[in-house]
Amino acid sequence: MAIKLYNSLGCQIQEFQPLKDKQVGLYTCGPTVYWYAHLGNLRTYVFEDILKRVLEFNGLKVKHVMNITDVGHLTSDADQGEDKLEKGAARENKTVWEIAQFYTEAFINDLKTLNIIMPDVLVKATDTIKEQIELIRELEKKGYTYKIEDGIYFDTSKLPTYGALWPNKMELKAGARVEMSEGKKNATDFALWKFSPKDSKRQMEWDSPWGIGFPGWHTECVAMAAMHLGLPFDIHCGGIDHVLIHHTNEIAQAEASYGKIPANFWLHGEFMLIKTEQSNEADKISKSKGNIILVSDISKKGLNPLAFRYLCLTTHYRSKMNFSWEALEGANNALLSVYTKIEELQKSGLPKTLSPERQKLLEEFTADINNDLDMPKALALLHETLKSSLPPAEKYALLLEYDKIFGLGFGNIKTTIVPPEILAIAQERQQARQNKDWNKSDLLRQKIENLGWTIKDSSQGFELHKN
Ligand code: AMP
Ligand code: ZN
């Protein structure tokens, strides 16, 4: 069955065909490891995971490469401000290397907690400095670079096709919103190599043909993709904010150096937004807005982290999505109710044959997921399947197939299913503990015990066990 995907290059749905028979090269922009990934970031990684699972469901072999930005991403995407990693190190009184390692490990843990399949190749920017320098030299040889006070820059006016690949999207061309580095020739020019400051030593810096410094953020992804996938490869993904700057600049470097657009398909996930007390309008989740929520916050509320994955499935990846704790609790309850039904269904074992009804539902499911990853529809089909008159064993087999895409752990339900009323009492008790209201906390513990459950406090929040 054909896979249709919305290609940001050209802004249209296109049938996906791999460049090489049944093999897909997939590159997804990874995290800048100066802090924990927030739920907005993780929405993007869940969308990319679903894409990978859909490709594999269709019998394709995916080679997935992701970068870890441990140097070079400045506090503004337009190459202004401080290096996010150096800033993180100063904040935590650690070395930059320690910060990078700590948050890389935290990121990998989050991926595991959310059942996101690990990339085949996870590359650190600091492990590919040589390749990045080679790429910049190539750009220099071809006349695309110039030097100013703070670094080597890409001259976007030398590339007539700069930004032309995104129809109607090149607002950045006007340049008015971009703060100009002193000496930069065009607003859209970007740093390829930044010099270390003359008066201080950076923790991460390397020698180069242009002087001691570090590479710009936009160079790493091109160098790594070329190294691990070869150009062009099949699909490049990231969040929607990458279209105008990061991906535009990746394309510019690949066109200028290799004469190629790096990837055939470009897929972008929309933002996750959140309303805060300060503003009535939903804002994008971001560290600078101070409205971030982490995976560990989900466990602290006694909710299953996979409920976040379930919540992501309820909105199409190209639509904005509002996060709220009520919505997450709703997703948690929905997931627990599915788990309860599966626990019952799995008692029947797996069927020996494939009935025409099951085959029909599987085809419907495949059509939904292949239609630009229509997860809301696929999720609706899950609930229809549960309500259908299909025999239990057939239902169970079908759910396991669906879960190859959903990744909600249907084949391995270990979670104790906590009824929502017990959870509500536990959360009230957690609140009482935060307010140091120990009497109330003890009373609520007793109430939970009387209902047949035990609550244990943990560093993550609390755990509930059935007596
Ligand atoms: P960063 O670590 O800032 O480079 O971001 C990692 C990924 O998360 C990128 O693909 C971003 O486009 C994406 N991203 C950042 N903020 C959000 C958000 N609020 N919702 C969805 N994706 C986001
Ligand atoms: Zn990237």
mmCIF file of C-alpha atoms in Angstrom, residues 178-459:
data_model
loop_
_atom_site.group_PDB
_atom_site.id
_atom_site.type_symbol
_atom_site.label_atom_id
_atom_site.label_comp_id
_atom_site.label_asym_id
_atom_site.label_seq_id
_atom_site.Cartn_x
_atom_site.Cartn_y
_atom_site.Cartn_z
ATOM 1 C CA VAL A 178 17.433 39.137 12.606
ATOM 2 C CA GLU A 179 19.975 40.901 14.744
ATOM 3 C CA MET A 180 23.055 41.478 12.565
ATOM 4 C CA SER A 181 26.514 40.465 13.727
ATOM 5 C CA GLU A 182 28.918 43.296 13.112
ATOM 6 C CA GLY A 183 30.221 42.992 9.562
ATOM 7 C CA LYS A 184 27.696 40.406 8.394
ATOM 8 C CA LYS A 185 26.905 41.110 4.736
ATOM 9 C CA ASN A 186 23.324 39.856 4.615
ATOM 10 C CA ALA A 187 20.777 39.304 7.361
ATOM 11 C CA THR A 188 20.400 35.648 6.372
ATOM 12 C CA ASP A 189 24.168 34.877 6.413
ATOM 13 C CA PHE A 190 25.078 32.360 9.097
ATOM 14 C CA ALA A 191 28.159 31.319 11.035
ATOM 15 C CA LEU A 192 30.107 28.283 9.841
ATOM 16 C CA TRP A 193 32.973 28.687 12.300
ATOM 17 C CA LYS A 194 32.947 30.971 15.340
ATOM 18 C CA PHE A 195 36.191 32.230 16.838
ATOM 19 C CA SER A 196 36.845 31.771 20.538
ATOM 20 C CA PRO A 197 36.737 35.141 22.327
ATOM 21 C CA LYS A 198 40.176 36.817 22.430
ATOM 22 C CA ASP A 199 40.004 37.586 26.144
ATOM 23 C CA SER A 200 38.782 34.228 27.474
ATOM 24 C CA LYS A 201 39.274 30.528 26.894
ATOM 25 C CA ARG A 202 36.281 28.393 26.000
ATOM 26 C CA GLN A 203 36.032 24.870 27.424
ATOM 27 C CA MET A 204 35.218 23.475 23.994
ATOM 28 C CA GLU A 205 37.402 24.825 21.223
ATOM 29 C CA TRP A 206 39.425 23.402 18.374
ATOM 30 C CA ASP A 207 42.137 24.504 16.016
ATOM 31 C CA SER A 208 41.087 25.125 12.419
ATOM 32 C CA PRO A 209 42.494 26.664 9.232
ATOM 33 C CA TRP A 210 40.816 29.941 10.313
ATOM 34 C CA GLY A 211 41.852 30.022 13.970
ATOM 35 C CA ILE A 212 40.780 28.524 17.281
ATOM 36 C CA GLY A 213 37.028 28.260 17.717
ATOM 37 C CA PHE A 214 34.025 25.986 17.262
ATOM 38 C CA PRO A 215 31.607 25.090 14.453
ATOM 39 C CA GLY A 216 28.227 26.744 13.910
ATOM 40 C CA TRP A 217 25.121 24.672 14.622
ATOM 41 C CA HIS A 218 23.852 24.462 11.019
ATOM 42 C CA THR A 219 27.003 22.741 9.775
ATOM 43 C CA GLU A 220 26.896 19.663 11.993
ATOM 44 C CA CYS A 221 23.743 18.091 10.553
ATOM 45 C CA VAL A 222 24.952 18.345 6.929
ATOM 46 C CA ALA A 223 28.362 16.890 7.803
ATOM 47 C CA MET A 224 26.854 14.035 9.819
ATOM 48 C CA ALA A 225 24.139 13.181 7.321
ATOM 49 C CA ALA A 226 26.705 13.111 4.496
ATOM 50 C CA MET A 227 28.995 10.935 6.620
ATOM 51 C CA HIS A 228 26.407 8.375 7.768
ATOM 52 C CA LEU A 229 23.753 8.379 5.038
ATOM 53 C CA GLY A 230 25.384 9.939 1.960
ATOM 54 C CA LEU A 231 23.622 12.717 0.056
ATOM 55 C CA PRO A 232 20.894 12.766 -1.000
ATOM 56 C CA PHE A 233 19.092 10.527 1.488
ATOM 57 C CA ASP A 234 15.369 9.923 1.890
ATOM 58 C CA ILE A 235 13.813 11.847 4.775
ATOM 59 C CA HIS A 236 14.909 14.716 7.003
ATOM 60 C CA CYS A 237 12.784 15.694 10.021
ATOM 61 C CA GLY A 238 12.619 18.240 12.782
ATOM 62 C CA GLY A 239 10.258 20.607 14.528
ATOM 63 C CA ILE A 240 8.478 23.325 12.545
ATOM 64 C CA ASP A 241 10.813 26.006 13.913
ATOM 65 C CA HIS A 242 13.659 24.447 11.925
ATOM 66 C CA VAL A 243 12.176 25.310 8.526
ATOM 67 C CA LEU A 244 13.207 28.931 8.231
ATOM 68 C CA ILE A 245 16.677 28.910 9.706
ATOM 69 C CA HIS A 246 18.278 25.575 10.537
ATOM 70 C CA HIS A 247 17.007 23.505 7.605
ATOM 71 C CA THR A 248 17.243 26.399 5.152
ATOM 72 C CA ASN A 249 20.895 26.733 6.120
ATOM 73 C CA GLU A 250 21.527 22.990 5.931
ATOM 74 C CA ILE A 251 20.125 22.946 2.390
ATOM 75 C CA ALA A 252 22.217 25.983 1.427
ATOM 76 C CA GLN A 253 25.450 24.304 2.559
ATOM 77 C CA ALA A 254 24.664 21.020 0.819
ATOM 78 C CA GLU A 255 23.695 22.769 -2.417
ATOM 79 C CA ALA A 256 26.799 24.948 -2.352
ATOM 80 C CA SER A 257 29.258 22.166 -1.474
ATOM 81 C CA TYR A 258 27.817 19.008 -3.028
ATOM 82 C CA GLY A 259 25.376 20.532 -5.537
ATOM 83 C CA LYS A 260 22.602 18.496 -3.876
ATOM 84 C CA ILE A 261 19.588 19.072 -1.649
ATOM 85 C CA PRO A 262 20.345 16.773 1.319
ATOM 86 C CA ALA A 263 17.019 14.918 1.395
ATOM 87 C CA ASN A 264 14.072 14.163 -0.869
ATOM 88 C CA PHE A 265 11.414 14.542 1.820
ATOM 89 C CA TRP A 266 11.330 17.060 4.677
ATOM 90 C CA LEU A 267 8.802 16.467 7.443
ATOM 91 C CA HIS A 268 8.151 18.906 10.262
ATOM 92 C CA GLY A 269 6.211 18.429 13.472
ATOM 93 C CA GLU A 270 4.037 21.261 14.770
ATOM 94 C CA PHE A 271 4.524 22.787 18.183
ATOM 95 C CA MET A 272 3.080 21.750 21.479
ATOM 96 C CA LEU A 273 1.608 24.747 23.304
ATOM 97 C CA ILE A 274 0.617 25.402 26.882
ATOM 98 C CA LYS A 275 -1.466 28.004 28.699
ATOM 99 C CA THR A 276 0.099 29.523 31.777
ATOM 100 C CA GLU A 277 -1.295 31.635 34.593
ATOM 101 C CA GLN A 278 0.472 34.663 33.138
ATOM 102 C CA SER A 279 -1.122 34.424 29.708
ATOM 103 C CA ASN A 280 -4.511 33.276 28.528
ATOM 104 C CA GLU A 281 -3.212 32.497 25.081
ATOM 105 C CA ALA A 282 -1.483 29.140 24.646
ATOM 106 C CA ASP A 283 2.249 29.680 24.133
ATOM 107 C CA LYS A 284 4.807 27.295 22.687
ATOM 108 C CA ILE A 285 6.494 25.206 25.362
ATOM 109 C CA SER A 286 10.020 26.534 25.629
ATOM 110 C CA LYS A 287 12.703 27.056 28.199
ATOM 111 C CA SER A 288 12.836 30.785 27.523
ATOM 112 C CA LYS A 289 9.113 31.103 28.370
ATOM 113 C CA GLY A 290 9.641 29.206 31.630
ATOM 114 C CA ASN A 291 6.635 26.946 31.007
ATOM 115 C CA ILE A 292 8.378 23.636 30.539
ATOM 116 C CA ILE A 293 7.213 20.237 31.779
ATOM 117 C CA LEU A 294 9.484 17.200 31.871
ATOM 118 C CA VAL A 295 8.856 13.459 31.621
ATOM 119 C CA SER A 296 9.753 13.140 35.322
ATOM 120 C CA ASP A 297 6.884 15.553 36.161
ATOM 121 C CA ILE A 298 4.459 13.005 34.689
ATOM 122 C CA SER A 299 5.632 10.235 37.033
ATOM 123 C CA LYS A 300 5.590 12.672 39.955
ATOM 124 C CA LYS A 301 1.847 13.024 39.417
ATOM 125 C CA GLY A 302 1.473 9.243 39.461
ATOM 126 C CA LEU A 303 0.596 9.117 35.752
ATOM 127 C CA ASN A 304 2.007 6.640 33.272
ATOM 128 C CA PRO A 305 4.574 8.391 30.992
ATOM 129 C CA LEU A 306 3.131 6.413 28.072
ATOM 130 C CA ALA A 307 -0.038 8.448 28.585
ATOM 131 C CA PHE A 308 1.966 11.310 27.042
ATOM 132 C CA ARG A 309 2.617 9.139 24.000
ATOM 133 C CA TYR A 310 -1.094 8.335 23.851
ATOM 134 C CA LEU A 311 -1.889 12.051 24.103
ATOM 135 C CA CYS A 312 0.452 12.814 21.176
ATOM 136 C CA LEU A 313 -1.421 10.270 19.056
ATOM 137 C CA THR A 314 -4.701 12.129 19.542
ATOM 138 C CA THR A 315 -3.534 15.110 17.422
ATOM 139 C CA HIS A 316 -2.111 14.985 13.895
ATOM 140 C CA TYR A 317 1.590 15.853 13.878
ATOM 141 C CA ARG A 318 1.007 18.821 11.560
ATOM 142 C CA SER A 319 -1.530 20.447 13.904
ATOM 143 C CA LYS A 320 -0.667 22.524 16.910
ATOM 144 C CA MET A 321 -1.469 20.756 20.149
ATOM 145 C CA ASN A 322 -2.351 22.259 23.505
ATOM 146 C CA PHE A 323 -0.932 20.513 26.530
ATOM 147 C CA SER A 324 -2.876 20.470 29.800
ATOM 148 C CA TRP A 325 -2.702 18.215 32.833
ATOM 149 C CA GLU A 326 -6.443 17.499 32.440
ATOM 150 C CA ALA A 327 -5.817 16.268 28.889
ATOM 151 C CA LEU A 328 -2.928 14.093 30.103
ATOM 152 C CA GLU A 329 -5.050 12.623 32.889
ATOM 153 C CA GLY A 330 -7.757 11.892 30.298
ATOM 154 C CA ALA A 331 -5.155 10.121 28.150
ATOM 155 C CA ASN A 332 -3.943 8.203 31.211
ATOM 156 C CA ASN A 333 -7.469 6.979 31.974
ATOM 157 C CA ALA A 334 -8.068 6.037 28.339
ATOM 158 C CA LEU A 335 -4.800 4.097 28.248
ATOM 159 C CA LEU A 336 -5.550 2.287 31.500
ATOM 160 C CA SER A 337 -8.963 1.289 30.234
ATOM 161 C CA VAL A 338 -7.351 -0.140 27.063
ATOM 162 C CA TYR A 339 -4.818 -2.016 29.232
ATOM 163 C CA THR A 340 -7.636 -3.496 31.348
ATOM 164 C CA LYS A 341 -9.376 -4.763 28.220
ATOM 165 C CA ILE A 342 -6.136 -6.208 26.847
ATOM 166 C CA GLU A 343 -5.466 -8.046 30.113
ATOM 167 C CA GLU A 344 -8.789 -9.759 29.599
ATOM 168 C CA LEU A 345 -8.262 -10.414 25.875
ATOM 169 C CA GLN A 346 -4.818 -11.916 26.253
ATOM 170 C CA LYS A 347 -6.260 -14.779 28.303
ATOM 171 C CA SER A 348 -7.597 -16.158 24.992
ATOM 172 C CA GLY A 349 -4.115 -16.430 23.465
ATOM 173 C CA LEU A 350 -3.380 -15.827 19.813
ATOM 174 C CA PRO A 351 -5.530 -17.146 16.937
ATOM 175 C CA LYS A 352 -4.250 -19.764 14.503
ATOM 176 C CA THR A 353 -5.782 -18.200 11.384
ATOM 177 C CA LEU A 354 -6.407 -14.733 9.990
ATOM 178 C CA SER A 355 -10.124 -14.064 9.566
ATOM 179 C CA PRO A 356 -11.377 -11.832 6.706
ATOM 180 C CA GLU A 357 -12.773 -9.362 9.322
ATOM 181 C CA ARG A 358 -9.389 -9.001 10.972
ATOM 182 C CA GLN A 359 -7.697 -8.647 7.587
ATOM 183 C CA LYS A 360 -10.157 -5.880 6.676
ATOM 184 C CA LEU A 361 -9.467 -3.951 9.896
ATOM 185 C CA LEU A 362 -5.721 -4.329 9.394
ATOM 186 C CA GLU A 363 -6.040 -2.881 5.900
ATOM 187 C CA GLU A 364 -8.064 0.023 7.254
ATOM 188 C CA PHE A 365 -5.413 0.635 9.900
ATOM 189 C CA THR A 366 -2.627 0.528 7.285
ATOM 190 C CA ALA A 367 -4.545 3.004 5.110
ATOM 191 C CA ASP A 368 -4.830 5.416 8.069
ATOM 192 C CA ILE A 369 -1.192 5.284 9.111
ATOM 193 C CA ASN A 370 -0.020 5.516 5.490
ATOM 194 C CA ASN A 371 -2.155 8.589 4.957
ATOM 195 C CA ASP A 372 0.433 11.061 6.252
ATOM 196 C CA LEU A 373 0.501 9.333 9.666
ATOM 197 C CA ASP A 374 -3.145 9.846 10.559
ATOM 198 C CA MET A 375 -2.811 8.740 14.164
ATOM 199 C CA PRO A 376 -6.096 10.220 15.439
ATOM 200 C CA LYS A 377 -7.928 8.010 12.930
ATOM 201 C CA ALA A 378 -5.804 4.976 13.753
ATOM 202 C CA LEU A 379 -6.536 5.527 17.460
ATOM 203 C CA ALA A 380 -10.270 5.764 16.743
ATOM 204 C CA LEU A 381 -9.972 2.426 14.932
ATOM 205 C CA LEU A 382 -8.354 0.921 18.022
ATOM 206 C CA HIS A 383 -11.444 1.804 20.060
ATOM 207 C CA GLU A 384 -13.779 0.544 17.314
ATOM 208 C CA THR A 385 -11.854 -2.723 17.272
ATOM 209 C CA LEU A 386 -12.224 -3.104 21.025
ATOM 210 C CA LYS A 387 -15.994 -2.576 20.713
ATOM 211 C CA SER A 388 -16.355 -4.860 17.655
ATOM 212 C CA SER A 389 -17.767 -8.370 17.689
ATOM 213 C CA LEU A 390 -14.430 -9.872 16.626
ATOM 214 C CA PRO A 391 -13.494 -12.936 18.778
ATOM 215 C CA PRO A 392 -11.148 -12.035 21.710
ATOM 216 C CA ALA A 393 -8.098 -13.839 20.309
ATOM 217 C CA GLU A 394 -8.474 -12.016 16.978
ATOM 218 C CA LYS A 395 -8.847 -8.695 18.764
ATOM 219 C CA TYR A 396 -5.728 -9.348 20.794
ATOM 220 C CA ALA A 397 -3.709 -10.237 17.670
ATOM 221 C CA LEU A 398 -4.914 -7.071 15.939
ATOM 222 C CA LEU A 399 -4.050 -4.872 18.914
ATOM 223 C CA LEU A 400 -0.523 -6.236 18.939
ATOM 224 C CA GLU A 401 -0.236 -5.281 15.252
ATOM 225 C CA TYR A 402 -1.532 -1.750 15.965
ATOM 226 C CA ASP A 403 0.953 -1.428 18.785
ATOM 227 C CA LYS A 404 3.851 -1.807 16.354
ATOM 228 C CA ILE A 405 2.963 1.796 15.479
ATOM 229 C CA PHE A 406 1.461 3.121 18.720
ATOM 230 C CA GLY A 407 4.279 1.813 20.916
ATOM 231 C CA LEU A 408 2.023 1.807 23.977
ATOM 232 C CA GLY A 409 3.323 -1.467 25.386
ATOM 233 C CA PHE A 410 0.247 -3.636 24.641
ATOM 234 C CA GLY A 411 2.371 -6.779 24.496
ATOM 235 C CA ASN A 412 3.924 -6.198 27.871
ATOM 236 C CA ILE A 413 1.448 -4.721 30.311
ATOM 237 C CA LYS A 414 3.317 -4.550 33.580
ATOM 238 C CA THR A 415 1.691 -1.432 34.864
ATOM 239 C CA THR A 416 -0.579 -1.894 37.809
ATOM 240 C CA ILE A 417 -3.881 -0.485 36.742
ATOM 241 C CA VAL A 418 -4.701 2.150 39.297
ATOM 242 C CA PRO A 419 -8.350 3.244 39.364
ATOM 243 C CA PRO A 420 -8.718 7.010 38.794
ATOM 244 C CA GLU A 421 -10.334 7.543 42.249
ATOM 245 C CA ILE A 422 -7.300 6.022 44.038
ATOM 246 C CA LEU A 423 -4.988 8.117 41.876
ATOM 247 C CA ALA A 424 -6.945 11.269 42.763
ATOM 248 C CA ILE A 425 -6.515 10.603 46.502
ATOM 249 C CA ALA A 426 -2.797 9.900 46.003
ATOM 250 C CA GLN A 427 -2.394 13.195 44.147
ATOM 251 C CA GLU A 428 -4.250 15.073 46.884
ATOM 252 C CA ARG A 429 -1.887 13.478 49.422
ATOM 253 C CA GLN A 430 1.114 14.499 47.312
ATOM 254 C CA GLN A 431 -0.167 18.069 47.392
ATOM 255 C CA ALA A 432 -0.628 17.872 51.181
ATOM 256 C CA ARG A 433 2.976 16.650 51.538
ATOM 257 C CA GLN A 434 4.220 19.537 49.426
ATOM 258 C CA ASN A 435 2.322 21.877 51.789
ATOM 259 C CA LYS A 436 3.893 20.025 54.739
ATOM 260 C CA ASP A 437 0.381 19.172 55.965
ATOM 261 C CA TRP A 438 1.449 15.848 57.506
ATOM 262 C CA ASN A 439 -1.863 15.197 59.294
ATOM 263 C CA LYS A 440 -3.816 15.396 56.074
ATOM 264 C CA SER A 441 -1.176 13.311 54.325
ATOM 265 C CA ASP A 442 -1.515 10.547 56.978
ATOM 266 C CA LEU A 443 -5.304 10.605 56.783
ATOM 267 C CA LEU A 444 -5.181 10.239 53.012
ATOM 268 C CA ARG A 445 -2.651 7.390 53.283
ATOM 269 C CA GLN A 446 -5.090 5.612 55.612
ATOM 270 C CA LYS A 447 -7.940 6.216 53.152
ATOM 271 C CA ILE A 448 -5.868 4.618 50.360
ATOM 272 C CA GLU A 449 -5.041 1.639 52.647
ATOM 273 C CA ASN A 450 -8.739 1.193 53.487
ATOM 274 C CA LEU A 451 -9.499 0.975 49.774
ATOM 275 C CA GLY A 452 -7.021 -1.902 49.401
ATOM 276 C CA TRP A 453 -3.938 -0.051 48.141
ATOM 277 C CA THR A 454 -0.499 0.834 49.513
ATOM 278 C CA ILE A 455 1.279 4.059 48.665
ATOM 279 C CA LYS A 456 5.076 4.327 48.730
ATOM 280 C CA ASP A 457 6.899 7.629 48.350
ATOM 281 C CA SER A 458 9.792 7.658 45.905
ATOM 282 C CA SER A 459 12.228 10.212 44.498
#
